[in-house]
Amino acid sequence: MSRNFAFWPIILVLALITAPLAIMYLFLAIDTVTTSAPGSFWPTRFTLEHWRFLWDAKLTGDVWGPTATTFIFASTMVVIVLTVSSTAGYAISRLNLPFRRLFLSGILVMHAFPAVTLLIGVFLVLQFAGLYNTLIGVILVKTGFSIPFGVWIMKGFYDQVPWEIEMAGVQDGASRVTVWWRLILPQVKPGLLSLGIFVFIDGWSEFMLPRILAPSSNFDVLSTYLNRVSDPDTAQYNFNLVKSVGLFYTLPILALYAVFQNRLMNIFSGGTKG
């Protein structure tokens, strides 16, 4: 009992620190469905007027096109990153590869570089490949930045699988691929799920790469769509409308985090062995 009471000061301090943020987000959500008189602190009327952008494209432009593009962008990232990470992580963990430690160190260095420091080189490569200003080019670049992290994380999860499981399959005559697919991969499903959710959230919230690598393209993701809507110099600027669009943008991420928050914490249990 005394140990539980010892945590109350820490909980109280954390509550005081987070209370302003919680109140701010609460009022943000309230403002999206209410109106208030100028200078008034409290809302005066319930309304769905600020959510008209969902069915009235004349208000802020079509929101469902950017939503579909963002979903495709994030989902494609998940598929590519999981495919490469699940196979590369297994090879690094189980096979006696030459220069294995050097390769692992290279993966960490690749993940350590901020994306902005590599944009000039990425721009030149995309220009040469004819993928500049295309969704495919942005997906490949963002996926390339995410794969080193995914490989390192999956390698850590594979390290935690006992060798006896794999050896039993090999002794029964199964091929290495069959053993990986039927015996090893089910053991690391928590890692795959955690990594997939993390990559999806990362792709959903990406703003810089679509803005820089596809500035004049004919597609929008929700982050660039919100940036355009939130421009105060546009005609008939409505702050509550901007709040509604922003809340619409973040709702899928909040839902994913609320449902899978424990799974997301599992991702940091991998990648601890060399």
Short mmCIF file of C-alpha atoms in Angstrom, two decimals:
data_model
loop_
_atom_site.label_atom_id
_atom_site.label_comp_id
_atom_site.label_asym_id
_atom_site.label_seq_id
_atom_site.Cartn_x
_atom_site.Cartn_y
_atom_site.Cartn_z
CA MET A 1 0.00 0.00 0.00
CA SER A 2 2.80 2.41 0.91
CA ARG A 3 4.46 1.68 -2.43
CA ASN A 4 1.29 2.70 -4.29
CA PHE A 5 1.09 5.96 -2.35
CA ALA A 6 4.70 6.70 -3.31
CA PHE A 7 3.65 7.06 -6.93
CA TRP A 8 0.92 9.65 -6.22
CA PRO A 9 3.27 12.68 -6.31
CA ILE A 10 4.57 11.58 -9.73
CA ILE A 11 1.04 11.01 -11.03
CA LEU A 12 -0.05 14.40 -9.70
CA VAL A 13 2.87 16.20 -11.38
CA LEU A 14 2.19 14.43 -14.69
CA ALA A 15 -1.51 15.29 -14.41
CA LEU A 16 -0.73 18.97 -13.85
CA ILE A 17 1.62 19.01 -16.83
CA THR A 18 -0.80 17.27 -19.21
CA ALA A 19 -3.98 19.02 -18.02
CA PRO A 20 -3.49 22.13 -20.24
CA LEU A 21 -2.97 19.92 -23.30
CA ALA A 22 -6.00 17.78 -22.47
CA ILE A 23 -8.19 20.86 -21.97
CA MET A 24 -6.92 22.37 -25.23
CA TYR A 25 -7.77 19.24 -27.22
CA LEU A 26 -11.15 19.00 -25.50
CA PHE A 27 -12.07 22.54 -26.53
CA LEU A 28 -10.74 21.85 -30.03
CA ALA A 29 -13.17 18.95 -30.36
CA ILE A 30 -16.02 21.03 -28.90
CA ASP A 31 -15.35 23.90 -31.31
CA THR A 32 -15.83 21.59 -34.30
CA VAL A 33 -19.49 20.99 -33.41
CA THR A 34 -20.48 24.31 -31.83
CA THR A 35 -20.56 28.02 -32.51
CA SER A 36 -19.92 30.87 -30.12
CA ALA A 37 -20.35 34.61 -30.15
CA PRO A 38 -17.26 36.73 -30.90
CA GLY A 39 -15.24 37.13 -27.73
CA SER A 40 -17.25 34.46 -25.91
CA PHE A 41 -15.43 31.64 -24.15
CA TRP A 42 -18.35 29.21 -24.00
CA PRO A 43 -20.16 27.76 -27.03
CA THR A 44 -23.73 28.87 -27.60
CA ARG A 45 -25.15 26.49 -30.22
CA PHE A 46 -24.60 22.95 -31.48
CA THR A 47 -24.00 22.69 -35.23
CA LEU A 48 -22.56 20.38 -37.89
CA GLU A 49 -21.82 23.30 -40.18
CA HIS A 50 -18.05 22.91 -39.67
CA TRP A 51 -18.22 19.32 -40.94
CA ARG A 52 -19.86 20.22 -44.23
CA PHE A 53 -16.56 19.63 -46.01
CA LEU A 54 -17.32 15.89 -45.78
CA TRP A 55 -20.19 16.18 -48.27
CA ASP A 56 -19.76 19.63 -49.80
CA ALA A 57 -16.64 19.73 -51.99
CA LYS A 58 -17.16 23.43 -52.73
CA LEU A 59 -16.22 24.33 -49.16
CA THR A 60 -12.59 23.15 -49.02
CA GLY A 61 -12.29 20.90 -52.04
CA ASP A 62 -12.77 17.15 -52.21
CA VAL A 63 -11.52 15.54 -48.98
CA TRP A 64 -12.17 11.92 -49.95
CA GLY A 65 -9.61 11.88 -52.77
CA PRO A 66 -6.74 12.89 -50.42
CA THR A 67 -8.08 10.46 -47.82
CA ALA A 68 -7.95 7.57 -50.30
CA THR A 69 -4.49 8.63 -51.49
CA THR A 70 -3.22 8.82 -47.91
CA PHE A 71 -4.62 5.36 -47.17
CA ILE A 72 -2.98 3.93 -50.30
CA PHE A 73 0.29 5.66 -49.41
CA ALA A 74 0.36 4.33 -45.84
CA SER A 75 -0.93 0.83 -46.72
CA THR A 76 1.61 0.36 -49.53
CA MET A 77 4.36 1.37 -47.13
CA VAL A 78 3.17 -1.26 -44.65
CA VAL A 79 3.18 -4.02 -47.27
CA ILE A 80 6.68 -3.19 -48.59
CA VAL A 81 8.28 -2.57 -45.20
CA LEU A 82 6.83 -5.74 -43.65
CA THR A 83 7.84 -7.86 -46.64
CA VAL A 84 11.44 -6.64 -46.69
CA SER A 85 11.86 -6.44 -42.92
CA SER A 86 10.43 -9.91 -42.20
CA THR A 87 12.79 -11.57 -44.69
CA ALA A 88 15.89 -9.43 -44.19
CA GLY A 89 15.52 -9.52 -40.40
CA TYR A 90 15.34 -13.33 -40.49
CA ALA A 91 18.42 -13.61 -42.69
CA ILE A 92 20.45 -11.30 -40.45
CA SER A 93 19.30 -13.07 -37.29
CA ARG A 94 19.70 -16.69 -38.41
CA LEU A 95 22.31 -16.84 -41.16
CA ASN A 96 26.05 -16.57 -40.65
CA LEU A 97 26.51 -13.67 -43.04
CA PRO A 98 29.94 -12.09 -43.64
CA PHE A 99 30.38 -8.60 -42.15
CA ARG A 100 27.15 -9.06 -40.20
CA ARG A 101 27.98 -6.56 -37.46
CA LEU A 102 29.17 -4.01 -40.00
CA PHE A 103 25.91 -4.42 -41.88
CA LEU A 104 23.88 -3.94 -38.69
CA SER A 105 25.87 -0.81 -37.87
CA GLY A 106 25.18 0.46 -41.39
CA ILE A 107 21.45 -0.07 -40.87
CA LEU A 108 21.53 2.02 -37.70
CA VAL A 109 23.50 4.77 -39.45
CA MET A 110 20.98 4.80 -42.32
CA HIS A 111 18.12 5.18 -39.84
CA ALA A 112 19.98 7.89 -37.90
CA PHE A 113 20.17 10.31 -40.85
CA PRO A 114 17.24 12.76 -40.94
CA ALA A 115 15.35 12.61 -44.22
CA VAL A 116 15.90 16.31 -44.86
CA THR A 117 19.68 15.82 -45.12
CA LEU A 118 19.23 13.39 -48.01
CA LEU A 119 16.64 15.28 -50.03
CA ILE A 120 19.05 16.68 -52.63
CA GLY A 121 20.37 13.23 -53.48
CA VAL A 122 16.86 11.77 -53.43
CA PHE A 123 15.65 14.53 -55.74
CA LEU A 124 18.39 13.79 -58.27
CA VAL A 125 17.67 10.05 -58.20
CA LEU A 126 13.93 10.58 -58.69
CA GLN A 127 14.58 13.00 -61.54
CA PHE A 128 16.87 10.49 -63.24
CA ALA A 129 14.35 7.66 -62.76
CA GLY A 130 11.41 9.75 -63.96
CA LEU A 131 9.60 9.36 -60.62
CA TYR A 132 9.75 12.97 -59.44
CA ASN A 133 6.31 14.46 -58.85
CA THR A 134 4.70 11.02 -58.67
CA LEU A 135 3.04 9.11 -55.84
CA ILE A 136 5.17 6.04 -56.57
CA GLY A 137 8.35 8.05 -56.12
CA VAL A 138 7.21 9.44 -52.76
CA ILE A 139 6.18 5.95 -51.58
CA LEU A 140 9.54 4.44 -52.55
CA VAL A 141 11.49 7.21 -50.80
CA LYS A 142 9.46 7.07 -47.59
CA THR A 143 9.61 3.27 -47.60
CA GLY A 144 13.39 3.37 -48.09
CA PHE A 145 13.71 5.58 -45.02
CA SER A 146 11.54 3.19 -42.95
CA ILE A 147 13.06 -0.16 -43.96
CA PRO A 148 16.30 0.12 -41.88
CA PHE A 149 14.24 0.64 -38.74
CA GLY A 150 11.96 -2.27 -39.66
CA VAL A 151 14.84 -4.66 -40.38
CA TRP A 152 16.51 -3.85 -37.07
CA ILE A 153 13.28 -4.30 -35.11
CA MET A 154 12.38 -7.62 -36.78
CA LYS A 155 15.92 -8.91 -36.32
CA GLY A 156 15.46 -8.37 -32.58
CA PHE A 157 12.17 -10.29 -32.54
CA TYR A 158 13.72 -13.19 -34.47
CA ASP A 159 16.59 -13.29 -31.96
CA GLN A 160 14.06 -14.07 -29.22
CA VAL A 161 12.71 -17.18 -31.01
CA PRO A 162 14.42 -20.35 -29.69
CA TRP A 163 16.62 -22.19 -32.16
CA GLU A 164 15.00 -25.48 -31.11
CA ILE A 165 11.79 -24.61 -32.97
CA GLU A 166 13.66 -24.10 -36.21
CA MET A 167 15.90 -27.13 -35.79
CA ALA A 168 12.89 -29.37 -35.16
CA GLY A 169 11.39 -28.32 -38.49
CA VAL A 170 14.66 -28.85 -40.36
CA GLN A 171 15.10 -32.32 -38.85
CA ASP A 172 11.58 -33.23 -39.99
CA GLY A 173 12.63 -32.51 -43.57
CA ALA A 174 11.09 -29.06 -44.06
CA SER A 175 12.92 -26.53 -46.20
CA ARG A 176 14.31 -23.32 -44.74
CA VAL A 177 11.54 -21.30 -46.37
CA THR A 178 8.84 -23.64 -45.00
CA VAL A 179 10.33 -23.44 -41.52
CA TRP A 180 10.39 -19.65 -41.70
CA TRP A 181 6.83 -19.39 -43.02
CA ARG A 182 5.13 -22.03 -40.87
CA LEU A 183 7.14 -22.09 -37.65
CA ILE A 184 9.14 -18.89 -37.18
CA LEU A 185 6.87 -16.22 -38.65
CA PRO A 186 3.93 -17.07 -36.34
CA GLN A 187 6.28 -16.58 -33.38
CA VAL A 188 7.01 -12.97 -34.37
CA LYS A 189 3.44 -11.92 -35.22
CA PRO A 190 3.39 -9.37 -32.35
CA GLY A 191 6.46 -7.73 -33.88
CA LEU A 192 4.93 -7.71 -37.37
CA LEU A 193 1.70 -6.21 -36.09
CA SER A 194 3.49 -3.56 -34.03
CA LEU A 195 5.79 -2.63 -36.91
CA GLY A 196 2.86 -2.51 -39.36
CA ILE A 197 0.88 -0.14 -37.13
CA PHE A 198 3.92 2.05 -36.53
CA VAL A 199 4.69 2.29 -40.26
CA PHE A 200 1.04 3.03 -41.11
CA ILE A 201 0.93 5.88 -38.58
CA ASP A 202 4.24 7.20 -39.89
CA GLY A 203 2.97 7.14 -43.48
CA TRP A 204 -0.40 8.64 -42.60
CA SER A 205 1.23 11.63 -40.90
CA GLU A 206 3.92 12.28 -43.53
CA PHE A 207 3.96 15.85 -44.83
CA MET A 208 7.47 16.86 -45.87
CA LEU A 209 8.16 14.27 -48.60
CA PRO A 210 4.86 14.69 -50.52
CA ARG A 211 5.22 18.46 -50.28
CA ILE A 212 8.83 18.56 -51.52
CA LEU A 213 9.02 15.58 -53.89
CA ALA A 214 5.60 16.07 -55.50
CA PRO A 215 4.91 19.83 -55.29
CA SER A 216 2.92 20.19 -58.51
CA SER A 217 1.40 16.72 -58.81
CA ASN A 218 -2.28 16.02 -59.41
CA PHE A 219 -2.70 14.21 -56.08
CA ASP A 220 -2.98 15.34 -52.47
CA VAL A 221 -2.46 13.52 -49.20
CA LEU A 222 -4.37 14.68 -46.15
CA SER A 223 -1.37 16.49 -44.66
CA THR A 224 -0.91 18.71 -47.74
CA TYR A 225 -4.69 19.09 -48.04
CA LEU A 226 -4.84 20.35 -44.44
CA ASN A 227 -1.93 22.69 -45.11
CA ARG A 228 -3.83 24.23 -48.02
CA VAL A 229 -7.07 24.54 -46.04
CA SER A 230 -5.30 26.11 -43.05
CA ASP A 231 -3.84 28.98 -45.10
CA PRO A 232 -5.22 32.14 -43.39
CA ASP A 233 -4.81 34.12 -46.61
CA THR A 234 -7.48 32.08 -48.40
CA ALA A 235 -10.93 33.54 -48.96
CA GLN A 236 -13.55 32.90 -46.28
CA TYR A 237 -11.06 31.50 -43.80
CA ASN A 238 -12.89 29.64 -41.02
CA PHE A 239 -10.83 28.61 -38.01
CA ASN A 240 -13.44 26.15 -36.72
CA LEU A 241 -13.55 24.54 -40.15
CA VAL A 242 -9.76 24.11 -40.04
CA LYS A 243 -10.12 22.47 -36.62
CA SER A 244 -12.70 20.06 -38.05
CA VAL A 245 -10.45 19.08 -40.97
CA GLY A 246 -7.54 18.61 -38.57
CA LEU A 247 -9.64 16.42 -36.27
CA PHE A 248 -10.81 14.38 -39.26
CA TYR A 249 -7.16 13.90 -40.23
CA THR A 250 -6.11 12.70 -36.76
CA LEU A 251 -9.12 10.52 -35.89
CA PRO A 252 -7.79 7.34 -37.63
CA ILE A 253 -4.46 7.70 -35.82
CA LEU A 254 -6.18 8.24 -32.46
CA ALA A 255 -8.36 5.19 -33.09
CA LEU A 256 -5.36 3.03 -34.03
CA TYR A 257 -3.43 4.15 -30.98
CA ALA A 258 -6.38 3.59 -28.64
CA VAL A 259 -6.92 0.04 -29.93
CA PHE A 260 -3.29 -1.04 -30.37
CA GLN A 261 -1.38 1.01 -27.80
CA ASN A 262 -0.13 -2.11 -26.00
CA ARG A 263 1.03 -3.60 -29.30
CA LEU A 264 2.92 -0.42 -30.14
CA MET A 265 4.85 -0.72 -26.90
CA ASN A 266 5.98 -4.22 -27.98
CA ILE A 267 8.01 -2.74 -30.84
CA PHE A 268 10.66 -1.52 -28.43
CA SER A 269 11.31 -5.02 -27.08
CA GLY A 270 13.02 -6.00 -30.34
CA GLY A 271 16.41 -5.03 -31.73
CA THR A 272 18.34 -5.43 -28.50
CA LYS A 273 20.82 -8.12 -29.48
CA GLY A 274 23.83 -7.71 -31.73
#
